[in-house]
Amino acid sequence: MPDTPVNTLTEAQARTELERLAETLATANSAYFRDDAPVMDDAAYDALKARNAAIEARFPHLIRADSPSARIGAAPSEAFGKIRHARRMLSLANAFSPEDVAEFVRRIRRYLGLPDDAPLPFTSEPKIDGLSVSLRYEHGRLIHAATRGDGETGEDVTANARTVADIPETLEGAPELLEVRGEVYMSHADFAALNARQAEAGAKTFANPRNAAAGSLRQLDAEITRARPLRFFAYGWGELSEPLAATQYEALQRLAALGFSVNPRTRRCDGLDALLQTHAETETRRADLGHDIDGMVYKVDDLALQDRLGFRSTTPRWAIAHKFSAETAWTRLEAIDIQVGRTGALSPVARLTPVTVGGVVVSNATLHNEDYIAGRDSKGAPIRDGRDIRVGDRVEIYRAGDVIPKIRDLDLSARPADAEAYVFPETCPECGSPAVREAGDSVRRCTGGLICPAQAVERLKHFVARAAFDIEGLGAKQVEAFWRDGWITRPSDIFTLKDRFGPGCPRQVKNREGWGEKSAENLFAAIDARRTVPLARVIFALGIRHVGESTAALLAGHYGRWDAFRAAMLAASPEGGDAWDSLLSIDGVGPVLAASLVTSFQSEIDEIDALAAHLTIEDAESRATDSPVAGKTLVFTGTLERMTRAEAKARAEALGAKVAGSVSARTDLLIAGPGAGSKAKKAADLGVEVIDEDAWLTLIGAG
Ligand code: IVH
């Protein structure tokens, strides 16, 4: 019955099917939210939810009291207290090939201005596959333990952490304040024994050691955690009252001396080749280590250099995770579907006979674009020896670093005789508009703009996303449902929802499936709370192609106010002129991005104005308001001798300054090294203050 089309189900079948779906989805919810042990991938989950909704729409009188459409996931655990991390817990950028690692090393040398022959030692440590925790010690006593959570705030798992044998309760000779960071994990043997015990007791078993470790640490009853064989490796630290050592390697040794387990396979390496060698060696021994690792982590050894390198928004510049090759599995390609994204891109998706890859059931994989299906790369050169991908093919699936599954290979000998070459559509499957490929673009795009329902709904989903308007209770699923019924067709509709579907209206949100009085009230309150919104979020929320979160922040920082931004976007034209030059003077904004921004903004100005009319848009403030360069626009020119351009720029931005590429009347300060040419002259003409590198370093307190 699960495969019977909804429109042919009998009433009795529908009733049984709704019951089955309610059960399956409830299990999936608890597995995902409560137990960290997903039993299906997102696509399979979405498909079941959609089927449930379709059956409910056809047989409204059969809707169950515990209908899955009435709930939005399962509440994340409220059971644990929250702990705000004194220093954020970040993640790592990934490298998948030796070339990626070489680029990582080159980037660091470039950033620091280190010549190729200057020594640059690294450490190489196995990347343990568990969950990270932060342990805070004050005066040598364990004060609290927290999971990573969203990096800013984690769950308080202190009582549970105290039951882990590798986590010392007290430390001898430690700094007064010491936050130790590391990975809680479970060994293969302990995992197998735990699952055997669970199975015998009729309790649930875990999909893999990582889920088992996470599920065991996040037990409400610490006595259960005590009975679970968890281990801990220390790999780093957070807040400290004094430095542990001068290098990463020595700092780890110091942690070992204090009583922590540190990974015995940690090595100091003098460069790229040595790093890659540790990777190759460890990968071959991977199965014998007794616990899961998913790669090696390389870190700049010198802690003073780590400090100078600092962080990008969510990852350190001084470290990278070099992943091991992914696990793979063979399955059948059942169909190729085309999804239309927010910017009109037609993305082919492989629908697969579900197969388990690395512990997760996979039923979809990306096919990238039409060239990829045809067996060509973006330059027309053959990939997979030029073999194309056809519906019916046996394909090998892999997951690289937990990202979307991909197709690695296909088996031509298993190709059905009647398999036909795939013909990529030249019209949008959602709205029928022509789908065109511009020169140099590997992607075919729907030209329908907002008349295309797929683009319109994807734009709305983007608008309410976490980094955009982030309206509580209005996620992708809800927006889609409102959109289907025509209640919200464009962003500005969100802010009139209450007037049209609030108390006193003939049709009301509270009467919708899955809503009630309280949740509707909460939604209206959440929408009201977002009527005042920072400039950068509004710019990002517009969903313009090439304008991501960091570009939106740059634009907000440059223009400062909504009125100024709006006026500049209307005035700018790729033909040139002041507004265009000003846009291009922003470091990080190139002509392609600028053209996309200006064209979209101008063509959608009516909707943008309608939206802005509902909002109070806050001026952009500089991040660090107490620094001497906060809010100032700086330009660097000539040769800097004590740091590279990249480092100077990152430092200036971290202090709240804007860094522009050219001197204009808006420039506050020019930092000119030796060899400064026309920019210094222009600055002098415009009366812009000019200082040298030493004065700059003194100004920012690095002199
Ligand atoms: S260093 C600021 N070292 O990998 C960067 N992380 O993908 C801090 N992990 O969240 C991470 N082994 O949970 C580091 N030797 C190691 C690690 C390691 C495992 C985990 C950690 C982190 C994740 C990032």
XYZ file of C-alpha atoms and ligand atoms in Angstrom:
727
model
C 0.000 0.000 0.000
C 2.804 2.486 0.633
C 3.232 2.656 -3.141
C -0.448 2.992 -4.059
C -1.105 6.441 -5.554
C -3.089 8.538 -3.088
C -5.942 9.148 -5.528
C -6.670 5.432 -5.837
C -6.675 4.594 -2.101
C -9.944 3.312 -0.666
C -11.147 4.807 2.584
C -10.170 1.716 4.560
C -6.718 1.701 3.001
C -6.334 5.400 3.750
C -7.183 4.841 7.413
C -4.585 2.079 7.790
C -2.051 4.077 5.879
C -2.528 7.172 8.062
C -2.050 5.025 11.133
C 1.144 3.536 9.741
C 2.469 6.975 8.765
C 1.695 8.448 12.184
C 3.661 5.667 13.820
C 6.607 5.750 11.429
C 6.918 9.529 11.605
C 6.651 9.588 15.395
C 9.448 7.035 15.601
C 11.531 9.023 13.137
C 10.972 12.206 15.136
C 12.093 10.750 18.422
C 15.018 9.027 16.776
C 16.168 12.264 15.244
C 15.447 14.824 17.921
C 15.668 12.913 21.151
C 18.053 10.087 20.508
C 20.527 11.492 17.955
C 19.938 8.353 15.940
C 18.223 9.188 12.656
C 16.479 6.230 11.073
C 15.953 7.798 7.638
C 17.379 10.654 5.605
C 15.640 14.024 5.246
C 14.273 13.275 1.798
C 12.654 10.026 2.882
C 11.163 11.818 5.881
C 9.822 14.640 3.708
C 8.324 12.133 1.284
C 6.405 10.381 4.080
C 5.165 13.701 5.429
C 4.021 14.774 1.991
C 2.188 11.474 1.488
C 0.507 11.865 4.851
C -0.607 15.394 3.958
C -1.925 14.266 0.576
C -4.005 11.493 2.143
C -5.332 13.868 4.798
C -6.294 16.351 2.094
C -8.298 13.669 0.304
C -9.914 12.210 3.443
C -10.157 15.136 5.901
C -12.545 13.189 8.162
C -9.838 10.572 8.748
C -7.301 13.043 10.176
C -5.998 11.558 13.401
C -5.711 13.314 16.742
C -1.990 12.499 16.658
C -1.605 13.536 13.014
C 2.052 14.049 12.061
C 1.140 17.207 10.144
C 0.147 18.866 13.410
C 3.653 18.798 14.788
C 6.815 20.554 13.738
C 9.542 18.046 14.455
C 9.861 17.106 18.101
C 10.855 19.610 20.701
C 14.629 19.707 21.081
C 15.611 18.657 24.526
C 14.604 21.265 27.063
C 15.715 18.878 29.730
C 19.298 20.103 29.937
C 20.325 23.488 31.241
C 22.147 25.745 28.817
C 25.755 26.854 29.126
C 27.111 29.790 27.168
C 30.643 29.059 26.019
C 33.222 31.596 27.202
C 34.903 31.147 23.811
C 32.895 29.872 20.863
C 33.257 26.228 19.911
C 33.956 26.235 16.198
C 34.097 23.599 13.553
C 36.750 22.850 10.952
C 36.958 23.449 7.232
C 37.381 20.224 5.261
C 39.985 19.076 2.752
C 39.223 16.069 0.578
C 42.410 15.796 -1.470
C 46.165 16.424 -1.193
C 45.590 19.435 -3.451
C 43.131 20.894 -0.917
C 45.752 20.475 1.802
C 48.457 22.052 -0.365
C 46.148 25.010 -0.900
C 45.568 25.242 2.866
C 49.328 25.447 3.466
C 49.815 27.981 0.643
C 46.980 30.126 1.960
C 48.563 30.267 5.402
C 51.954 31.211 3.975
C 50.340 33.878 1.836
C 48.351 35.245 4.761
C 51.378 35.413 7.015
C 53.695 36.522 4.241
C 56.002 33.539 4.887
C 58.333 32.618 2.025
C 58.186 29.021 0.759
C 61.423 28.054 2.477
C 60.596 29.499 5.921
C 59.788 26.703 8.403
C 56.097 26.225 9.176
C 55.529 23.176 11.404
C 52.099 21.617 11.889
C 50.614 18.988 14.133
C 48.631 16.123 12.679
C 46.026 14.468 14.913
C 43.402 11.853 14.130
C 39.919 13.291 13.840
C 37.891 11.295 16.298
C 34.293 10.727 15.319
C 32.354 11.465 18.481
C 30.892 14.629 19.943
C 32.820 17.592 21.214
C 32.548 18.823 24.780
C 34.079 21.671 26.708
C 35.196 21.052 30.303
C 35.689 24.066 32.558
C 38.135 23.764 35.447
C 38.546 26.518 38.047
C 41.294 26.152 40.634
C 41.801 22.610 39.401
C 38.198 21.477 39.934
C 35.736 20.506 37.227
C 33.049 23.207 37.312
C 30.941 22.292 34.343
C 30.831 20.351 31.082
C 28.907 21.427 27.996
C 28.206 19.999 24.553
C 28.976 22.162 21.540
C 25.320 22.987 20.800
C 25.258 25.759 18.212
C 28.802 26.806 19.077
C 27.675 29.725 21.265
C 25.574 27.805 23.756
C 25.652 24.115 24.596
C 23.816 21.721 26.856
C 24.909 21.324 30.444
C 26.061 17.711 30.740
C 28.181 18.177 33.869
C 26.681 15.366 35.915
C 27.092 12.944 33.021
C 30.644 14.031 32.217
C 31.650 13.349 35.829
C 30.887 9.677 35.245
C 33.383 9.378 32.361
C 36.604 7.776 33.587
C 38.851 9.775 31.203
C 37.521 13.090 32.516
C 39.420 14.055 35.682
C 37.468 15.601 38.542
C 40.493 17.502 39.843
C 43.772 18.627 38.295
C 47.177 19.143 39.926
C 49.171 22.189 38.816
C 46.693 23.433 36.198
C 46.194 27.100 35.331
C 43.648 28.749 37.634
C 41.163 28.769 34.792
C 41.317 26.083 32.128
C 38.732 25.014 29.596
C 39.681 21.719 28.007
C 38.050 20.740 24.736
C 37.925 17.316 23.243
C 35.867 14.506 21.882
C 33.686 12.046 23.775
C 33.531 8.775 21.837
C 32.875 5.056 22.165
C 35.188 2.247 21.054
C 34.048 -0.344 18.509
C 34.155 -3.128 21.081
C 32.161 -1.172 23.653
C 29.679 -0.152 20.988
C 29.110 -3.740 19.878
C 28.707 -4.916 23.478
C 26.306 -2.076 24.278
C 24.154 -2.841 21.247
C 24.106 -6.537 22.145
C 22.955 -5.684 25.687
C 20.347 -3.274 24.362
C 19.010 -5.823 21.889
C 18.785 -8.467 24.582
C 16.876 -6.113 26.849
C 14.541 -5.232 23.991
C 15.815 -1.640 24.099
C 16.752 0.356 21.045
C 20.135 -0.164 19.423
C 22.338 2.559 17.991
C 23.221 3.098 14.333
C 26.917 3.775 14.956
C 29.373 4.520 17.777
C 28.986 8.277 17.407
C 25.217 8.148 17.904
C 25.763 5.792 20.811
C 28.221 8.225 22.414
C 25.937 11.219 21.891
C 22.883 9.335 23.127
C 24.764 8.088 26.170
C 26.191 11.451 27.176
C 22.827 13.145 26.766
C 21.001 10.934 29.262
C 18.799 12.655 31.781
C 19.817 10.096 34.362
C 23.592 10.277 34.909
C 23.544 6.738 36.266
C 22.671 5.495 32.787
C 25.646 7.428 31.421
C 27.840 5.829 34.089
C 26.889 2.397 32.784
C 27.892 3.384 29.238
C 31.582 2.986 28.387
C 32.410 6.506 27.186
C 35.924 7.799 26.594
C 37.454 11.194 26.052
C 40.416 12.550 24.081
C 41.536 16.154 24.680
C 42.508 18.040 21.506
C 42.321 21.706 22.450
C 41.228 24.374 24.874
C 38.906 27.347 25.301
C 39.328 30.093 27.875
C 42.610 30.052 29.834
C 44.084 32.172 32.626
C 47.606 31.621 31.255
C 49.000 29.969 28.118
C 49.560 26.219 28.294
C 52.673 26.267 26.099
C 54.148 27.921 23.020
C 53.094 25.238 20.553
C 50.086 23.022 19.894
C 52.218 19.917 20.374
C 53.557 21.020 23.758
C 50.123 22.195 24.854
C 48.766 18.697 24.197
C 51.669 17.222 26.172
C 50.851 19.567 29.008
C 47.222 18.371 28.941
C 48.510 14.794 29.020
C 50.675 15.641 32.046
C 47.596 17.059 33.762
C 45.893 13.696 33.392
C 43.962 13.903 30.107
C 44.138 11.304 27.378
C 45.560 12.842 24.256
C 45.725 10.917 21.041
C 48.956 8.888 20.910
C 48.981 9.191 17.116
C 49.524 12.958 17.297
C 52.612 13.925 15.258
C 54.593 17.056 14.601
C 55.174 17.540 10.854
C 57.496 19.934 9.069
C 55.324 20.445 6.000
C 52.901 19.187 3.401
C 54.578 15.864 2.563
C 54.870 14.824 6.183
C 51.215 15.730 6.789
C 50.052 13.680 3.818
C 52.158 10.776 5.018
C 50.408 10.712 8.421
C 47.098 10.706 6.527
C 48.081 7.767 4.327
C 49.495 5.774 7.252
C 46.541 6.326 9.507
C 44.017 5.602 6.766
C 45.532 2.164 6.167
C 45.342 1.401 9.902
C 41.900 2.903 10.266
C 40.178 -0.415 10.862
C 42.619 -1.431 13.632
C 42.350 1.677 15.782
C 39.413 0.337 17.734
C 37.348 3.492 17.319
C 35.968 5.576 14.453
C 38.017 8.352 12.937
C 36.974 10.213 9.832
C 40.187 11.980 8.894
C 43.220 13.837 10.198
C 43.251 17.354 11.644
C 46.208 19.552 10.746
C 46.965 22.568 12.936
C 49.657 25.229 12.737
C 51.948 24.242 15.597
C 53.128 27.695 16.691
C 50.417 29.172 18.923
C 51.551 32.738 18.253
C 50.911 32.089 14.556
C 47.521 30.505 15.369
C 46.704 33.751 17.096
C 47.691 35.880 14.147
C 45.782 33.662 11.739
C 42.591 33.870 13.785
C 39.166 32.785 12.552
C 36.804 33.076 9.642
C 33.148 33.221 10.645
C 32.881 29.601 11.806
C 36.279 27.982 11.282
C 39.883 28.727 12.263
C 42.316 29.706 9.502
C 45.038 27.691 11.227
C 43.446 24.241 11.074
C 41.781 21.925 8.597
C 40.230 18.454 8.655
C 41.608 16.188 5.924
C 38.875 13.602 5.465
C 39.413 9.972 4.585
C 37.788 8.722 1.436
C 34.106 8.226 1.848
C 32.213 4.985 2.153
C 30.370 3.885 -0.956
C 27.497 1.599 -1.970
C 25.938 0.428 -5.241
C 22.269 0.928 -6.067
C 19.911 1.639 -8.972
C 19.079 5.025 -10.436
C 15.281 5.006 -10.617
C 14.586 8.451 -11.980
C 16.065 11.862 -12.614
C 14.032 14.758 -11.256
C 14.674 18.425 -11.855
C 14.453 20.780 -8.908
C 14.182 24.495 -9.489
C 15.981 26.607 -6.917
C 15.644 30.115 -5.577
C 17.744 31.620 -8.353
C 16.077 29.555 -11.065
C 18.848 26.958 -11.326
C 17.591 23.635 -12.688
C 19.278 21.001 -10.513
C 19.025 17.370 -11.537
C 18.481 14.987 -8.625
C 18.999 11.227 -8.801
C 16.184 9.215 -7.197
C 17.725 5.988 -5.983
C 16.602 2.655 -4.679
C 17.317 3.358 -0.986
C 20.698 2.050 0.144
C 22.748 2.387 3.333
C 25.977 4.365 2.959
C 28.057 4.776 6.089
C 25.156 4.089 8.418
C 22.584 6.360 6.768
C 19.867 5.418 4.303
C 20.300 7.374 1.084
C 17.545 7.752 -1.502
C 18.685 10.874 -3.398
C 21.959 12.070 -4.835
C 22.968 15.203 -6.645
C 23.694 15.027 -10.373
C 25.116 18.578 -10.434
C 24.164 19.739 -13.940
C 23.489 18.580 -17.477
C 27.167 18.264 -18.449
C 27.773 16.029 -15.490
C 24.977 13.679 -16.558
C 26.312 13.675 -20.113
C 29.827 12.752 -18.897
C 31.568 16.093 -19.484
C 33.135 18.622 -17.137
C 32.463 22.357 -17.396
C 35.172 22.717 -20.055
C 33.817 19.912 -22.215
C 36.497 17.372 -21.203
C 35.283 13.822 -20.520
C 34.565 12.682 -16.956
C 33.959 8.981 -16.106
C 35.719 8.327 -19.458
C 32.848 10.145 -21.108
C 30.161 7.677 -19.936
C 26.778 9.347 -19.481
C 24.331 8.538 -16.680
C 20.969 6.995 -17.574
C 17.823 6.096 -15.692
C 18.060 2.381 -14.887
C 21.857 2.444 -14.401
C 23.600 0.740 -11.519
C 25.474 3.554 -9.783
C 27.997 3.809 -6.971
C 27.043 6.332 -4.292
C 29.373 8.038 -1.832
C 28.996 10.570 0.904
C 31.938 12.900 1.366
C 32.027 14.425 4.818
C 28.337 14.108 5.594
C 27.369 16.260 2.654
C 24.816 15.491 -0.031
C 25.443 12.058 -1.536
C 27.073 11.933 -4.954
C 27.559 9.411 -7.716
C 31.113 8.140 -8.006
C 30.843 5.560 -10.758
C 28.461 3.485 -12.842
C 28.449 -0.055 -14.145
C 27.891 -0.073 -17.915
C 27.677 -3.871 -18.011
C 24.502 -3.655 -15.915
C 22.834 -1.040 -18.148
C 19.365 -2.153 -19.323
C 19.207 -2.556 -23.097
C 16.431 0.002 -23.415
C 18.094 2.717 -21.270
C 17.990 6.023 -23.123
C 20.337 8.981 -22.897
C 18.846 11.615 -20.610
C 17.560 14.711 -22.357
C 17.924 17.750 -20.139
C 14.810 19.958 -20.278
C 15.068 23.301 -22.040
C 11.961 24.636 -20.393
C 11.318 24.959 -16.680
C 9.409 21.898 -15.429
C 7.613 24.101 -12.886
C 6.416 27.050 -14.955
C 7.188 26.214 -18.578
C 9.357 29.296 -19.132
C 12.443 28.818 -21.281
C 15.419 27.569 -19.284
C 18.624 29.014 -20.660
C 22.323 28.559 -20.155
C 24.391 31.673 -20.292
C 27.885 31.552 -21.713
C 30.309 30.292 -19.097
C 27.549 29.053 -16.779
C 27.353 25.307 -16.200
C 23.811 25.708 -14.936
C 20.616 26.067 -16.923
C 18.240 28.575 -15.375
C 14.525 29.186 -15.554
C 13.811 32.657 -16.932
C 10.419 32.886 -15.247
C 11.593 34.911 -12.233
C 8.897 35.263 -9.612
C 6.170 34.004 -11.929
C 7.832 30.601 -11.536
C 6.176 28.950 -8.533
C 9.346 27.048 -7.622
C 11.469 30.183 -7.539
C 8.807 32.080 -5.657
C 8.457 29.465 -2.950
C 12.216 28.923 -2.665
C 12.669 32.672 -2.300
C 10.121 32.660 0.507
C 11.873 29.781 2.241
C 15.136 31.664 1.975
C 13.452 34.776 3.330
C 12.380 33.050 6.546
C 15.626 31.076 6.961
C 17.707 31.273 10.106
C 20.255 33.767 8.740
C 17.530 35.910 7.167
C 14.275 36.841 8.957
C 14.317 33.790 11.211
C 10.668 34.008 12.245
C 9.895 31.530 14.986
C 7.141 29.130 13.965
C 7.468 30.029 10.279
C 9.943 27.637 8.728
C 10.252 26.222 5.232
C 7.423 23.737 5.756
C 4.934 26.305 7.053
C 5.795 28.841 4.381
C 5.260 26.183 1.759
C 1.826 25.349 3.136
C 0.776 29.023 3.273
C 2.123 29.485 -0.210
C 0.187 26.518 -1.594
C -3.028 28.072 -0.361
C -2.093 31.512 -1.649
C -1.968 33.087 1.824
C 1.662 34.128 1.460
C 2.926 34.610 -2.080
C 5.681 37.152 -1.491
C 7.722 38.308 1.520
C 5.620 41.401 2.217
C 2.559 39.136 2.637
C 4.061 37.798 5.852
C 3.659 41.178 7.469
C -0.009 41.482 6.491
C -0.877 37.920 7.462
C -2.491 38.959 10.731
C -4.684 41.585 9.023
C -5.859 39.055 6.476
C -5.997 35.838 8.493
C -5.918 36.956 12.136
C -8.653 37.315 14.757
C -11.959 38.439 13.273
C -11.166 37.381 9.713
C -13.377 34.855 7.890
C -10.474 32.466 7.397
C -7.932 32.268 10.188
C -4.485 30.810 10.769
C -5.662 29.218 14.007
C -8.142 27.044 12.095
C -5.533 25.626 9.764
C -4.366 22.092 10.033
C -1.616 21.880 12.616
C -2.397 25.302 14.083
C -4.413 26.424 17.066
C -5.239 29.564 18.996
C -1.964 29.640 20.884
C 0.355 28.785 17.998
C -1.340 31.354 15.751
C -0.955 34.026 18.416
C 2.695 33.063 18.836
C 3.237 33.307 15.105
C 1.791 36.821 14.894
C 3.932 37.853 17.847
C 7.029 36.335 16.231
C 6.289 38.221 12.997
C 5.839 41.465 14.904
C 9.138 40.888 16.646
C 10.871 40.913 13.263
C 9.434 44.203 12.060
C 12.594 45.767 13.411
C 15.487 44.129 11.671
C 19.189 44.789 10.981
C 20.110 46.065 7.523
C 22.394 43.128 6.691
C 19.611 40.620 7.311
C 17.242 42.446 4.985
C 19.828 42.514 2.206
C 20.582 38.820 2.657
C 16.884 37.926 2.881
C 16.193 39.402 -0.585
C 17.748 36.211 -1.903
C 19.671 37.805 -4.748
C 22.025 35.523 -6.625
C 25.654 35.783 -5.401
C 24.622 37.809 -2.340
C 25.319 35.520 0.602
C 25.496 36.340 4.259
C 28.986 37.784 4.223
C 28.360 39.897 1.109
C 25.176 41.221 2.703
C 27.216 42.202 5.751
C 29.772 43.957 3.542
C 27.059 45.882 1.722
C 25.351 46.856 4.960
C 28.661 48.008 6.379
C 29.420 50.045 3.280
C 26.084 51.822 2.900
C 25.191 51.942 6.568
C 21.505 52.816 6.100
C 18.609 51.351 4.136
C 17.833 54.653 2.365
C 21.414 54.991 1.230
C 21.555 51.387 0.055
C 18.241 51.647 -1.805
C 19.169 54.899 -3.504
C 22.566 53.522 -4.528
C 21.060 50.342 -5.977
C 18.589 52.348 -8.044
C 21.268 54.746 -9.216
C 23.888 52.145 -10.107
C 24.198 50.806 -13.610
C 26.730 48.381 -15.078
C 27.347 51.046 -17.707
C 29.363 52.903 -15.055
C 29.028 56.064 -12.998
C 29.613 57.038 -9.369
C 27.106 54.672 -7.763
C 28.528 51.762 -9.731
C 32.118 52.709 -8.843
C 31.228 53.016 -5.195
C 29.688 49.538 -5.254
C 32.777 48.081 -6.913
C 35.091 49.853 -4.488
C 33.909 47.445 -1.785
C 36.569 44.844 -1.299
C 34.799 41.550 -2.025
C 32.319 42.929 -4.575
C 33.160 42.168 -8.198
C 31.344 43.079 -11.420
C 29.349 39.820 -11.672
C 27.972 40.148 -8.166
C 27.329 43.869 -8.617
C 25.421 43.329 -11.879
C 23.287 40.591 -10.360
C 22.545 42.751 -7.333
C 21.650 45.897 -9.226
C 19.562 44.140 -11.885
C 17.530 42.118 -9.393
C 17.064 45.042 -7.050
C 15.787 47.300 -9.816
C 13.465 44.739 -11.345
C 11.933 43.889 -7.973
C 11.811 47.349 -6.503
C 8.007 47.358 -6.114
C 7.995 44.282 -3.907
C 11.105 45.483 -2.084
C 9.424 48.794 -1.275
C 6.238 47.014 -0.217
C 8.293 44.934 2.166
C 10.345 47.814 3.520
C 7.128 49.718 4.274
C 6.389 47.144 6.998
C 9.857 47.286 8.518
C 12.062 49.419 10.693
C 15.467 48.669 9.247
C 18.296 49.221 11.675
C 21.449 50.978 10.534
C 24.518 48.802 10.293
C 26.743 49.217 13.276
C 30.359 48.364 13.233
C 31.193 45.244 15.171
C 33.764 46.781 17.492
C 32.619 50.269 18.342
C 35.356 51.059 20.823
C 38.287 50.654 18.446
C 39.902 53.757 16.921
C 39.054 52.562 13.399
C 35.487 51.378 14.019
C 33.186 52.625 11.293
C 36.063 54.168 9.340
C 36.799 53.394 5.718
C 40.435 52.432 5.162
C 42.534 51.787 2.097
C 45.864 49.951 2.096
C 48.438 50.651 -0.575
C 52.105 49.969 -1.261
C 54.054 47.152 0.382
C 53.335 46.271 3.976
C 56.379 44.844 5.693
C 55.116 43.445 8.961
C 51.950 41.721 7.795
C 50.351 40.757 4.500
C 47.448 42.624 2.931
C 45.123 39.765 3.817
C 46.076 39.886 7.477
C 45.926 43.691 7.601
C 42.457 43.617 6.067
C 41.162 40.886 8.371
C 42.505 42.756 11.413
C 41.003 46.048 10.320
C 37.622 44.420 9.717
C 37.752 42.642 13.052
C 38.120 46.112 14.596
C 35.013 47.328 12.819
C 36.636 49.181 9.908
C 35.623 48.917 6.274
C 38.428 48.208 3.850
C 37.998 49.634 0.373
C 40.072 48.938 -2.711
C 40.326 52.508 -3.963
C 40.616 56.014 -2.537
C 37.576 58.286 -2.749
C 36.099 61.202 -0.876
C 34.615 58.643 1.521
C 38.029 57.287 2.553
C 38.975 58.140 6.143
C 42.501 56.817 6.233
C 45.120 55.598 3.784
C 47.810 53.254 5.106
C 50.672 53.595 2.691
C 53.723 51.356 2.624
C 56.810 51.904 0.487
C 56.077 52.079 -3.200
C 52.655 53.677 -2.747
C 51.816 55.402 -6.011
C 48.688 56.962 -7.421
C 46.513 56.177 -4.401
C 48.770 58.200 -2.105
C 48.632 61.070 -4.545
C 44.861 60.918 -4.822
C 44.568 60.809 -1.026
C 46.742 63.904 -0.760
C 44.566 65.673 -3.358
C 41.409 64.773 -1.470
C 42.882 65.684 1.915
C 42.583 62.110 3.215
C 44.827 61.319 6.188
C 47.816 59.141 5.238
C 49.849 57.090 7.733
C 52.635 54.524 7.393
C 52.619 50.903 8.529
C 54.241 51.583 11.914
C 51.679 54.239 12.734
C 48.959 51.785 11.664
C 50.269 49.063 13.984
C 50.455 51.540 16.859
C 46.926 52.698 16.111
C 45.524 49.173 16.390
C 47.668 48.332 19.398
C 49.886 45.846 17.588
C 52.935 48.112 17.373
S 40.079 20.930 16.598
C 38.531 25.336 16.418
N 40.958 18.463 16.715
O 35.835 17.695 14.666
C 38.573 23.928 15.930
N 38.645 18.783 16.362
O 34.717 19.111 12.341
C 38.384 22.946 17.002
N 37.334 16.717 16.229
O 33.962 20.068 16.424
C 38.427 21.557 16.539
N 39.010 15.330 16.544
O 34.308 17.779 17.495
C 39.887 19.250 16.545
N 41.877 16.347 16.897
C 40.818 17.121 16.730
C 39.511 16.587 16.562
C 38.446 17.459 16.366
C 37.706 15.439 16.354
C 35.955 17.162 15.975
C 35.470 18.260 16.897
C 35.106 19.410 15.998
C 34.873 18.726 14.695
C 35.074 19.692 13.541
